[in-house]
Amino acid sequence: MTRPPGIPAAIDTPDILIDLDILERNIARMAESVRAKGLTLRPHAKTHKIPEIAALQLEAGAVGLTVATIGEAEVFAAAGVKDLFIAYPLWTSARKAERLRRLADTATVTVGVDSPEGAARLGAGLGPAASRVGVLVEIDSGHHRSGVHPGAAADVAQAASDAGLEVAGIFTFPGHSYAPGMPAEAAAQEQEALRAAAESLAAAGFEATVRSGGSTPTALLTDGPVATEVRPGVYVFGDAQQLELGRCEPEEIALTVAATVVSHHKARSGMPERFIVDAGSKILGSDRPAWASGFGRLMDYPAARITALSEHHATVEWHGPGRMPALGARLRVVPNHVCLAINLVDSAAVISAGEIKGRWTVAARGKNA
Amino acid sequence: MTRPPGIPAAIDTPDILIDLDILERNIARMAESVRAKGLTLRPHAKTHKIPEIAALQLEAGAVGLTVATIGEAEVFAAAGVKDLFIAYPLWTSARKAERLRRLADTATVTVGVDSPEGAARLGAGLGPAASRVGVLVEIDSGHHRSGVHPGAAADVAQAASDAGLEVAGIFTFPGHSYAPGMPAEAAAQEQEALRAAAESLAAAGFEATVRSGGSTPTALLTDGPVATEVRPGVYVFGDAQQLELGRCEPEEIALTVAATVVSHHKARSGMPERFIVDAGSKILGSDRPAWASGFGRLMDYPAARITALSEHHATVEWHGPGRMPALGARLRVVPNHVCLAINLVDSAAVISAGEIKGRWTVAARGKNA
């Protein structure tokens, strides 16, 4: 594991650091890989929520952004992004429909739908503006969250069309790719689901011009000719989950949480040595899938594991090699799931070659609705 | 389970609702119980991060507040709170020491210490202001996070005293009480640890005037004469963890996340019926201890379980009784760990008898440092 430059002295812990050089490399690599396959890239901005990063992604060739909520779309539209896909089966209240109408005044807006009822409600809520909002029908490709069975895609498309919406195609999120050994299988299921759903649409007279897939674990595996677009998010930063899934290398981790060792404990009555750092679930997030080896990783101590996480404490059991980091030592924690970590801070420090270049505001933080 | 009033029509989902009537009852009940035992109450404000709730706690007789970080202390000091305990073994940078000095100008400030090195550094950083900052030595009563073994308390007290700090006593957090069957055992261990640590201090010539313990699971079990003070936090709101630990009743849940059913799925090939609501880990938090029955509970559907949680989706498998809530139905989700949920929003709606009374700003949200 290479040792990227450490934590600048002006950083008080805990704080989030974004390594600009690694970030730019991650953005370029995904853009090139997707372009080489003849696919379009529509990164999911829920991962970073930062307009400056969106601008880098668009400069590198992204066709637009994916977001999860109307609130996120509003933030990126206000920052000048012109093409936004809300990858979520919205159930539109009158106020949400009004917000979508306003969004459609400044950007090309596409919305997910996964039920005839949701499509009808969306169209009715938008009224005459429905023709200015496109929809993609969400397909379940094996994650079993939202999304219809591929064979039912045409029913949703028909309802959307009847409600005055433009049916642009289909999308799926192969979230079951987030498990060891699953990315390749999930990518294959994703392609089959998109194929079957496109066929369902074609049989009903709809052309699925957009066939969108791809999480970070599968994006580099996703290939034409079935998919036309991928929507990875986490690739910009990487995280401990991607590391443990083998989908990124330590050198590709662009976001870490700077932390300090605040408490130190010798081995005692069967318990190993342990230390506590001042980064807990309120800055790391507390996602921990069953297959993860802990609640995050320490960049400079690859053998160490975070065995417990409180709101402001991470407990690290120490089994070597070497001696525990000293009290007051500053170290970098890699969150398990980076999308949760960035959503816990108002801003993050931008670092290049060990120097602070400034801070970026997490402009879409907390935009849940 | 009683059915408290539903979700006001003006609420768009997801959003956090605080039931003012239940909140006030929770605050009064804890205050009375602690007063009846002759203990003082210093509630942990990290749970709510809201000055208006702190004011209600102080009006009900709390002697001051507990907080986790200097940033939280600054917010509550600015709101007029005059007595603040930072229950954390701070490792003080020059800037943190300067912030503590300024805090001590407007409030009585006490800080946790759990190592001679941390105490020495705190005293040195504060300089002449050290005499205006009290310390409590943190004791490990079985949670095995931060805190020293009771027998080592005197070494830390001596270092703090040598550094010019005022040693006010000891504190412990019996976090291992957060497991089924554990509250009574953890409360007993807490009392024994406080007793042994007070003895260690006395032998070295320090009087542990303050002997502070008590999480929400143990606060009502904690009794004199060993402890002088308890610091419960979660009791103001309650949450699904406390419900499943048997430490609160559904009628005592004051905070819920208003959510909408956005996606609906019939049983298919071995999978039960399921529906998706628009509240995920970015508003519920994703803490899920091994003993929890899911990622949160549904207030109005006690038999239902959230079996999977994404950032903006909660997946509810439905096994009855009765039919699944319809697409578009609005329901209230009880987060597993309420301290994480409130930290994910800028403000929360305050509800009384089904009416919106206003919104409270989560003023100390994100104050991790």
XYZ file of C-alpha atoms in Angstrom:
738
model
C 0.000 0.000 0.000
C 1.506 3.343 -0.955
C 1.428 6.072 1.672
C -0.250 9.125 0.196
C 0.642 12.414 1.871
C -0.637 12.687 5.435
C -3.003 15.056 7.180
C -2.132 18.764 6.912
C -1.441 20.347 10.305
C -4.245 22.906 9.894
C -6.886 20.141 9.868
C -8.652 19.624 13.201
C -10.165 16.187 13.610
C -12.522 14.721 12.747
C -12.795 16.187 9.270
C -13.278 14.883 5.757
C -10.388 15.121 3.297
C -10.813 14.823 -0.470
C -7.606 14.091 -2.376
C -8.041 16.111 -5.560
C -5.380 14.253 -7.547
C -6.887 10.839 -6.839
C -10.410 12.181 -7.446
C -9.418 13.503 -10.874
C -7.785 10.201 -11.786
C -10.889 8.263 -10.726
C -13.125 10.546 -12.789
C -10.890 10.268 -15.863
C -10.529 6.493 -15.647
C -14.271 5.812 -15.423
C -14.984 8.316 -18.207
C -12.436 6.653 -20.505
C -13.589 3.135 -19.722
C -17.237 3.931 -20.364
C -16.439 5.890 -23.526
C -14.326 3.015 -24.855
C -17.374 0.758 -24.601
C -19.544 3.200 -26.518
C -21.740 3.831 -23.496
C -22.752 7.141 -21.986
C -21.909 7.997 -18.389
C -24.445 9.620 -16.077
C -22.737 9.539 -12.642
C -24.849 9.345 -9.522
C -24.259 12.603 -7.667
C -25.766 11.362 -4.377
C -22.276 10.027 -3.631
C -20.633 13.457 -3.501
C -23.417 16.101 -3.435
C -20.793 18.662 -4.467
C -21.240 20.912 -7.545
C -17.465 21.227 -8.084
C -17.197 17.448 -8.469
C -20.197 17.377 -10.784
C -18.431 19.953 -12.962
C -15.336 17.732 -13.170
C -17.504 14.761 -14.173
C -19.276 16.756 -16.876
C -15.981 18.165 -18.202
C -14.738 14.586 -18.463
C -17.664 13.745 -20.710
C -20.598 12.751 -18.518
C -23.868 13.416 -20.388
C -25.631 14.600 -17.255
C -26.131 13.572 -13.661
C -28.179 11.040 -11.797
C -29.696 12.147 -8.479
C -31.949 10.452 -5.923
C -34.323 13.251 -4.929
C -35.943 16.414 -6.247
C -33.942 18.358 -3.659
C -30.652 17.062 -5.057
C -31.828 17.900 -8.578
C -32.639 21.461 -7.480
C -29.150 21.969 -6.048
C -27.399 20.744 -9.196
C -29.769 22.620 -11.513
C -29.011 25.800 -9.545
C -25.309 25.033 -10.123
C -25.933 24.958 -13.877
C -26.336 21.237 -14.622
C -28.647 20.944 -17.633
C -29.546 17.231 -17.736
C -30.780 15.455 -14.611
C -32.234 12.012 -14.050
C -34.017 11.416 -10.741
C -33.501 7.662 -10.431
C -36.336 7.120 -7.997
C -39.996 6.094 -8.315
C -41.356 9.377 -6.961
C -44.840 9.495 -5.491
C -45.598 13.112 -6.279
C -47.448 15.351 -3.862
C -48.812 18.602 -5.331
C -45.777 20.428 -3.991
C -43.338 17.910 -5.433
C -45.058 18.143 -8.818
C -44.727 21.929 -8.682
C -41.014 21.616 -7.878
C -40.579 19.236 -10.841
C -42.357 21.714 -13.145
C -39.950 24.439 -12.062
C -36.962 22.149 -12.540
C -38.111 21.387 -16.077
C -37.914 25.125 -16.822
C -34.134 25.112 -16.426
C -32.986 21.540 -17.161
C -33.863 18.409 -19.057
C -35.532 16.318 -16.371
C -36.165 12.582 -16.398
C -37.840 10.710 -13.540
C -38.104 7.029 -12.597
C -41.479 5.249 -12.489
C -42.232 1.707 -11.369
C -46.017 1.505 -11.203
C -48.939 2.515 -13.432
C -50.372 4.363 -10.405
C -47.156 6.339 -9.818
C -46.920 7.212 -13.520
C -50.549 8.364 -13.650
C -50.090 10.489 -10.553
C -46.888 12.033 -11.883
C -48.534 12.940 -15.188
C -51.625 14.352 -13.489
C -49.532 16.379 -11.067
C -47.423 17.863 -13.842
C -50.451 18.732 -15.972
C -49.449 20.429 -19.247
C -45.775 20.230 -18.140
C -45.919 16.415 -18.378
C -44.724 16.534 -21.979
C -41.538 18.264 -20.787
C -40.640 15.497 -18.296
C -39.302 12.170 -19.506
C -39.618 8.907 -17.634
C -37.549 5.739 -17.435
C -39.342 2.623 -16.221
C -37.466 1.036 -13.323
C -36.734 -2.677 -13.725
C -35.856 -5.138 -10.938
C -32.749 -6.973 -12.119
C -32.331 -9.061 -8.970
C -31.844 -6.542 -6.159
C -35.555 -6.875 -5.207
C -35.962 -3.325 -4.014
C -38.029 -1.041 -6.261
C -38.527 -1.744 -9.980
C -40.943 -3.968 -11.869
C -40.330 -7.406 -13.322
C -39.000 -6.908 -16.878
C -42.159 -8.411 -18.382
C -44.300 -5.766 -16.665
C -42.345 -2.794 -18.043
C -44.833 -2.189 -20.858
C -47.760 -1.711 -18.438
C -45.901 1.079 -16.667
C -44.787 2.642 -19.942
C -48.356 2.596 -21.233
C -49.653 4.316 -18.088
C -46.929 6.952 -18.370
C -47.698 7.568 -22.007
C -51.427 7.766 -21.244
C -50.583 10.382 -18.591
C -48.823 12.546 -21.187
C -45.249 11.700 -20.155
C -42.513 10.909 -22.635
C -41.259 7.321 -22.202
C -37.527 7.522 -22.839
C -36.600 3.997 -21.808
C -35.705 1.824 -18.845
C -33.294 1.733 -15.926
C -32.181 -0.696 -13.263
C -29.931 -0.675 -10.217
C -28.108 -3.977 -9.712
C -27.614 -3.345 -5.990
C -27.061 -7.034 -5.343
C -23.639 -6.455 -6.917
C -22.534 -5.102 -3.502
C -21.465 -8.506 -2.184
C -18.322 -10.596 -2.619
C -18.293 -12.570 -5.844
C -21.482 -10.905 -7.063
C -20.411 -8.106 -9.445
C -20.056 -10.311 -12.539
C -23.273 -12.251 -11.902
C -25.201 -9.074 -11.094
C -23.873 -7.407 -14.261
C -25.090 -10.369 -16.336
C -28.544 -10.276 -14.680
C -28.695 -6.542 -15.238
C -28.091 -6.964 -18.962
C -30.669 -9.740 -19.244
C -33.261 -7.660 -17.350
C -32.649 -4.632 -19.581
C -32.918 -6.829 -22.676
C -36.180 -8.442 -21.561
C -37.684 -5.112 -20.521
C -36.720 -3.448 -23.818
C -38.435 -6.342 -25.589
C -41.550 -5.892 -23.421
C -41.631 -2.219 -24.352
C -41.044 -2.902 -28.054
C -43.932 -5.377 -28.141
C -46.193 -2.582 -26.850
C -44.873 -0.078 -29.391
C -42.403 1.812 -27.137
C -38.768 2.181 -28.013
C -36.400 2.008 -25.024
C -33.948 4.543 -26.403
C -32.252 4.840 -23.001
C -31.290 1.553 -21.323
C -29.521 2.574 -18.171
C -27.716 0.396 -15.622
C -24.562 0.149 -13.685
C -23.472 0.587 -10.136
C -19.815 1.151 -9.283
C -19.210 -2.598 -8.819
C -20.686 -3.421 -12.237
C -20.012 -0.293 -14.320
C -16.683 -1.524 -15.635
C -18.245 -4.908 -16.436
C -21.332 -3.493 -18.141
C -21.087 -3.707 -21.905
C -23.177 -2.878 -24.927
C -25.206 -3.563 -26.922
C -27.997 -3.926 -24.340
C -27.118 -1.043 -22.017
C -26.678 2.437 -23.448
C -25.718 4.200 -20.214
C -24.183 3.555 -16.783
C -24.747 5.429 -13.511
C -21.909 4.638 -11.074
C -21.541 6.916 -8.068
C -19.013 5.662 -5.538
C -16.152 5.420 -8.072
C -15.262 9.096 -7.559
C -14.135 8.471 -3.980
C -13.969 4.709 -3.436
C -14.611 3.326 0.045
C -13.924 0.355 2.294
C -16.797 -1.631 0.769
C -15.376 -1.267 -2.752
C -11.920 -2.091 -1.394
C -13.167 -5.288 0.213
C -15.182 -6.175 -2.908
C -11.981 -5.824 -4.932
C -13.516 -3.010 -7.016
C -10.910 -0.412 -6.055
C -7.345 -0.250 -4.767
C -6.066 1.701 -1.748
C -4.377 4.121 -4.172
C -7.801 4.949 -5.587
C -9.373 6.036 -2.276
C -9.947 9.784 -2.681
C -11.944 10.451 0.501
C -10.804 9.749 4.034
C -11.805 10.929 7.480
C -8.947 12.530 9.380
C -9.041 11.303 12.977
C -6.964 11.402 16.168
C -6.169 8.611 18.631
C -7.836 9.899 21.818
C -7.755 6.838 24.066
C -5.360 3.931 24.431
C -5.738 0.633 26.289
C -3.347 -2.165 27.087
C -4.425 -5.778 26.739
C -6.382 -6.873 29.811
C -8.155 -10.090 30.858
C -8.534 -11.652 27.428
C -9.158 -8.401 25.590
C -6.563 -7.366 23.001
C -4.920 -3.952 22.960
C -7.269 -1.305 21.610
C -7.357 2.356 20.816
C -10.134 4.821 20.144
C -10.198 7.443 17.396
C -12.473 10.475 17.329
C -14.402 9.495 14.189
C -17.653 7.647 14.847
C -20.904 6.942 13.098
C -21.753 10.662 12.922
C -18.949 11.198 10.390
C -18.256 7.706 9.004
C -21.845 6.493 8.697
C -22.741 3.134 10.198
C -23.400 0.898 7.179
C -21.851 -2.469 7.813
C -22.854 -5.289 5.489
C -22.456 -8.784 6.945
C -19.477 -9.478 4.680
C -17.518 -6.347 5.688
C -14.535 -6.939 7.962
C -15.395 -4.001 10.221
C -16.871 -0.494 10.347
C -14.232 1.015 8.077
C -10.527 0.658 7.386
C -7.439 2.580 8.457
C -5.516 3.778 5.409
C -2.095 3.484 7.013
C -2.736 0.333 9.086
C -4.202 -2.193 6.644
C -4.219 -5.029 9.185
C -6.259 -3.087 11.761
C -10.036 -3.348 11.993
C -12.676 -1.071 13.503
C -14.559 -3.558 15.648
C -17.096 -1.198 17.210
C -18.493 2.195 16.309
C -20.277 4.731 18.522
C -21.360 8.198 17.486
C -17.970 9.780 18.179
C -15.721 6.783 18.877
C -14.282 4.102 16.610
C -12.786 1.215 18.570
C -9.776 -0.392 16.893
C -8.550 -3.718 18.252
C -4.835 -4.001 17.677
C -3.138 -7.260 16.803
C -0.047 -5.683 15.205
C 2.147 -5.732 13.265
C 4.255 -3.377 15.345
C 3.052 -1.069 18.085
C -0.274 0.690 18.293
C -0.295 4.271 17.024
C 0.402 6.590 19.958
C -2.083 8.771 21.792
C -2.520 11.892 19.697
C -1.500 10.152 16.448
C -3.496 11.374 13.464
C -4.659 8.831 10.961
C -6.994 8.479 8.024
C -10.124 6.340 8.212
C -11.747 4.937 5.062
C -15.527 4.847 5.592
C -17.393 1.681 4.665
C -19.939 3.552 2.540
C -18.734 6.931 1.372
C -22.174 8.227 0.286
C -23.197 8.329 3.953
C -19.992 9.988 5.190
C -20.076 13.038 2.923
C -23.749 13.561 3.840
C -22.702 14.102 7.469
C -20.584 17.220 6.926
C -21.281 20.721 5.645
C -17.966 20.918 3.799
C -14.832 18.901 3.111
C -11.176 19.908 2.815
C -9.684 19.568 -0.661
C -6.088 18.327 -0.554
C -3.482 18.113 -3.297
C 0.042 16.837 -2.663
C -0.487 17.214 1.060
C -1.596 20.870 0.865
C -5.062 22.225 1.593
C -6.415 23.807 -1.587
C -9.671 24.984 -0.039
C -12.983 23.555 1.085
C -15.946 22.389 -0.963
C -19.473 22.824 0.366
C -21.604 19.679 0.357
C -24.372 21.662 -1.266
C -26.871 18.803 -1.591
C -26.312 17.449 1.932
C -29.530 16.371 3.613
C -31.719 16.948 0.540
C -33.853 13.917 1.303
C -37.105 15.169 -0.209
C -50.439 0.044 20.495
C -52.356 3.318 20.546
C -52.578 5.243 17.304
C -51.306 8.767 17.892
C -52.514 11.380 15.427
C -51.249 10.851 11.874
C -49.116 12.901 9.535
C -50.381 16.444 8.834
C -51.182 17.010 5.149
C -48.669 19.857 4.824
C -45.756 17.494 5.554
C -43.904 16.305 2.456
C -42.016 13.039 2.936
C -39.537 12.107 4.132
C -39.476 14.459 7.097
C -38.916 14.193 10.826
C -41.840 14.770 13.177
C -41.455 15.521 16.874
C -44.587 14.981 18.955
C -44.401 17.801 21.486
C -46.894 16.272 23.928
C -45.016 12.973 24.129
C -41.671 14.790 24.314
C -42.838 16.862 27.285
C -44.146 13.768 29.061
C -40.820 11.956 28.516
C -38.871 14.923 29.861
C -41.110 15.245 32.938
C -41.070 11.526 33.714
C -37.269 11.202 33.644
C -36.851 14.394 35.654
C -39.250 13.154 38.332
C -37.731 9.695 38.503
C -34.188 11.022 38.851
C -35.243 13.642 41.402
C -37.060 11.002 43.472
C -33.777 9.108 43.772
C -31.913 12.179 44.938
C -29.720 12.199 41.819
C -29.067 15.092 39.484
C -29.944 14.881 35.809
C -27.567 16.102 33.105
C -29.207 14.910 29.856
C -27.026 14.129 26.845
C -27.935 16.700 24.205
C -26.275 14.798 21.342
C -29.587 12.951 21.029
C -31.581 16.034 20.013
C -29.091 18.840 19.218
C -31.982 21.287 19.580
C -31.817 24.306 21.946
C -35.608 24.361 22.437
C -35.490 20.813 23.809
C -32.519 21.679 26.026
C -34.580 24.525 27.458
C -37.432 22.143 28.300
C -34.973 19.780 30.024
C -33.456 22.600 32.077
C -36.894 23.948 33.013
C -37.777 20.445 34.244
C -34.804 20.559 36.586
C -31.749 19.314 34.689
C -28.597 20.801 36.269
C -26.915 21.298 32.913
C -26.276 19.411 29.713
C -23.935 16.695 28.545
C -22.501 17.038 25.037
C -20.043 14.977 22.979
C -17.967 17.653 21.259
C -16.707 21.196 21.653
C -18.862 22.162 18.681
C -22.013 20.954 20.417
C -20.979 22.811 23.581
C -20.527 26.016 21.559
C -24.032 25.755 20.104
C -25.694 25.234 23.491
C -23.555 27.897 25.188
C -24.624 30.344 22.479
C -28.216 29.361 23.278
C -27.656 30.362 26.904
C -26.876 27.036 28.623
C -24.586 27.793 31.546
C -23.300 24.353 32.609
C -21.856 21.959 30.060
C -20.030 18.650 30.406
C -18.157 17.393 27.331
C -18.266 13.650 28.047
C -15.352 12.784 25.798
C -11.611 12.267 26.319
C -10.597 15.197 24.136
C -7.109 15.294 22.635
C -6.765 19.042 22.421
C -5.118 20.751 19.485
C -4.137 24.396 20.002
C -7.321 25.462 18.265
C -9.500 23.178 20.375
C -7.847 24.497 23.546
C -8.579 28.049 22.404
C -12.236 27.140 21.772
C -12.455 25.606 25.276
C -10.975 28.777 26.791
C -13.636 30.850 25.073
C -16.375 28.464 26.198
C -15.205 28.810 29.792
C -15.805 32.567 29.522
C -19.559 32.032 29.201
C -20.331 28.692 30.860
C -19.159 26.282 33.523
C -17.235 23.747 31.443
C -16.220 20.231 32.457
C -14.312 17.869 30.174
C -13.648 14.107 30.217
C -10.107 12.735 30.547
C -8.977 9.122 30.390
C -5.182 9.270 30.244
C -2.432 11.140 32.070
C -1.144 12.265 28.644
C -4.529 13.648 27.596
C -4.923 15.447 30.925
C -1.437 16.970 30.707
C -2.071 18.147 27.177
C -5.442 19.630 28.084
C -3.942 21.550 31.001
C -0.994 22.785 28.943
C -3.256 23.860 26.094
C -5.543 25.794 28.415
C -2.656 27.511 30.185
C -3.859 29.887 32.900
C -7.464 29.043 31.959
C -6.949 25.447 33.203
C -8.191 26.399 36.645
C -11.519 27.410 35.098
C -12.097 23.999 33.436
C -13.094 20.989 35.508
C -12.416 17.405 34.564
C -14.131 14.099 35.235
C -12.011 10.978 34.882
C -13.661 8.500 32.528
C -14.019 4.963 33.905
C -14.587 1.786 31.885
C -17.505 0.016 33.565
C -17.656 -2.875 31.078
C -18.377 -1.262 27.699
C -14.649 -1.451 26.817
C -14.577 1.682 24.719
C -12.795 4.689 26.269
C -12.276 5.063 30.023
C -9.673 3.661 32.394
C -9.944 0.693 34.724
C -11.361 1.981 38.037
C -8.081 1.293 39.830
C -6.215 3.585 37.436
C -8.483 6.581 38.011
C -6.113 8.173 40.521
C -3.218 8.302 38.040
C -5.326 10.316 35.616
C -6.655 12.557 38.386
C -3.101 13.234 39.589
C -1.957 14.175 36.081
C -4.951 16.481 35.676
C -4.305 18.113 39.020
C -0.611 18.508 38.174
C -1.681 20.230 34.947
C -3.701 22.790 36.889
C -7.130 21.332 36.170
C -9.813 20.957 38.804
C -10.662 17.269 39.364
C -14.410 17.239 39.971
C -14.957 13.488 39.922
C -15.567 10.531 37.660
C -17.930 9.413 34.914
C -18.742 6.258 32.997
C -20.942 5.247 30.091
C -22.408 1.761 30.493
C -22.894 1.334 26.742
C -23.060 -2.446 27.096
C -26.545 -1.832 28.517
C -27.746 -1.554 24.901
C -28.446 -5.271 24.534
C -31.349 -7.499 25.535
C -31.232 -8.533 29.165
C -28.256 -6.295 29.877
C -29.634 -3.084 31.447
C -29.787 -4.418 35.025
C -26.381 -6.114 34.863
C -24.772 -3.071 33.225
C -26.306 -0.777 35.860
C -24.811 -2.939 38.630
C -21.378 -2.923 36.968
C -21.625 0.834 36.519
C -22.232 1.340 40.233
C -19.393 -0.985 41.186
C -16.993 0.785 38.785
C -17.959 4.212 40.145
C -17.515 2.947 43.706
C -14.062 1.464 43.002
C -12.907 4.530 41.105
C -14.089 6.900 43.839
C -12.099 4.762 46.284
C -9.015 4.947 44.043
C -9.338 8.735 43.955
C -9.914 8.998 47.725
C -6.772 6.956 48.414
C -4.818 9.521 46.412
C -6.437 12.438 48.198
C -9.033 13.409 45.565
C -12.710 13.616 46.367
C -14.991 12.415 43.566
C -17.719 14.944 44.256
C -19.381 14.157 40.923
C -19.976 10.465 40.195
C -21.803 10.426 36.885
C -23.321 7.466 35.059
C -26.419 6.407 33.315
C -27.501 5.757 29.771
C -31.192 5.681 28.840
C -31.392 1.894 29.394
C -29.884 2.169 32.905
C -30.917 5.647 34.086
C -34.105 4.463 35.737
C -32.203 1.596 37.382
C -29.305 3.731 38.595
C -29.588 4.469 42.274
C -27.652 6.291 44.950
C -25.581 6.381 47.019
C -22.713 5.657 44.593
C -23.854 7.708 41.615
C -24.679 11.387 42.084
C -25.776 12.130 38.508
C -27.190 10.432 35.403
C -26.772 11.419 31.747
C -29.482 9.724 29.648
C -30.040 11.081 26.142
C -32.401 8.945 24.072
C -35.258 9.090 26.616
C -36.535 12.383 25.168
C -37.523 10.717 21.881
C -37.312 6.948 22.352
C -36.456 4.769 19.363
C -36.801 1.245 17.986
C -33.759 0.046 19.952
C -35.251 1.185 23.265
C -38.591 -0.332 22.220
C -36.996 -3.694 21.492
C -34.940 -3.511 24.708
C -38.188 -2.964 26.621
C -36.989 0.440 27.858
C -39.839 2.411 26.281
C -43.380 1.856 25.052
C -44.805 2.785 21.642
C -46.770 5.560 23.352
C -43.479 7.098 24.456
C -41.981 7.427 20.964
C -41.801 11.180 20.348
C -39.853 11.191 17.084
C -40.869 9.475 13.870
C -39.931 9.800 10.220
C -42.911 10.533 8.003
C -42.644 8.430 4.857
C -44.669 7.460 1.785
C -45.138 4.056 0.147
C -43.559 4.618 -3.291
C -43.302 1.080 -4.655
C -45.379 -2.057 -4.206
C -44.627 -5.655 -5.122
C -46.684 -8.816 -5.121
C -45.233 -12.074 -3.814
C -43.128 -13.730 -6.526
C -41.025 -16.907 -6.713
C -40.508 -17.470 -3.008
C -40.285 -13.778 -2.091
C -43.020 -12.383 0.151
C -45.003 -9.278 -0.681
C -42.964 -6.147 -0.132
C -43.272 -2.394 -0.333
C -40.788 0.438 -0.360
C -41.030 3.680 1.596
C -39.072 6.829 0.822
C -37.104 6.923 4.096
C -33.672 5.316 3.891
C -30.387 5.440 5.736
C -29.938 9.143 4.900
C -32.813 10.033 7.232
C -33.161 6.973 9.513
C -29.468 6.266 10.069
C -28.210 2.730 9.510
C -27.359 1.468 12.994
C -28.545 -2.090 13.310
C -27.289 -4.076 16.285
C -27.313 -7.845 15.795
C -30.231 -8.233 18.202
C -32.479 -5.685 16.430
C -35.351 -7.175 14.436
C -34.776 -4.877 11.472
C -33.671 -1.390 10.395
C -36.482 0.396 12.222
C -40.136 -0.158 13.035
C -43.401 1.074 11.535
C -45.471 2.836 14.190
C -48.809 1.775 12.760
C -47.811 -1.737 11.613
C -46.131 -3.367 14.605
C -45.788 -6.758 12.910
C -43.932 -5.371 9.881
C -40.135 -5.278 9.666
C -37.737 -3.204 7.562
C -35.563 -5.948 6.128
C -33.267 -3.835 3.968
C -32.242 -0.196 3.922
C -30.715 1.834 1.097
C -30.002 5.546 1.153
C -33.528 6.507 0.128
C -35.446 3.222 0.269
C -36.630 1.104 3.189
C -37.783 -2.337 2.076
C -40.639 -3.749 4.157
C -41.483 -7.421 3.741
C -45.158 -7.948 4.412
C -46.526 -11.026 6.143
C -49.776 -9.415 7.300
C -51.995 -9.162 9.216
C -54.297 -7.679 6.604
C -53.302 -6.068 3.335
C -50.154 -4.075 2.658
C -50.550 -0.305 2.927
C -51.439 1.072 -0.501
C -49.166 2.937 -2.895
C -49.073 6.520 -1.706
C -49.971 5.614 1.899
C -48.171 7.771 4.444
C -46.765 6.121 7.518
C -44.447 6.803 10.418
C -41.117 5.020 10.753
C -39.407 4.682 14.136
C -35.621 4.850 13.604
C -33.449 2.249 15.311
C -31.149 4.881 16.830
C -32.715 8.298 17.072
C -29.437 10.196 17.731
C -28.390 9.422 14.155
C -31.721 10.361 12.579
C -31.990 13.891 13.955
C -28.381 14.540 12.883
C -29.432 13.981 9.257
C -31.877 16.889 8.975
C -31.575 20.655 9.279
C -34.909 20.973 11.043
C -37.839 18.913 12.283
C -41.572 19.563 12.359
C -43.073 20.002 15.828
C -46.508 18.401 16.100
C -49.107 18.656 18.830
C -52.469 16.882 18.617
C -51.931 16.316 14.912
C -51.234 19.985 14.107
C -47.898 21.469 13.008
C -46.780 23.965 15.652
C -43.641 25.033 13.815
C -40.173 23.708 13.042
C -37.137 23.435 15.289
C -33.661 23.873 13.835
C -31.212 21.079 14.654
C -28.685 23.706 15.653
C -25.907 21.316 16.687
C -26.259 19.020 13.664
C -22.940 17.888 12.259
C -20.853 19.478 15.029
C -18.396 16.597 15.062
C -15.323 18.537 16.139
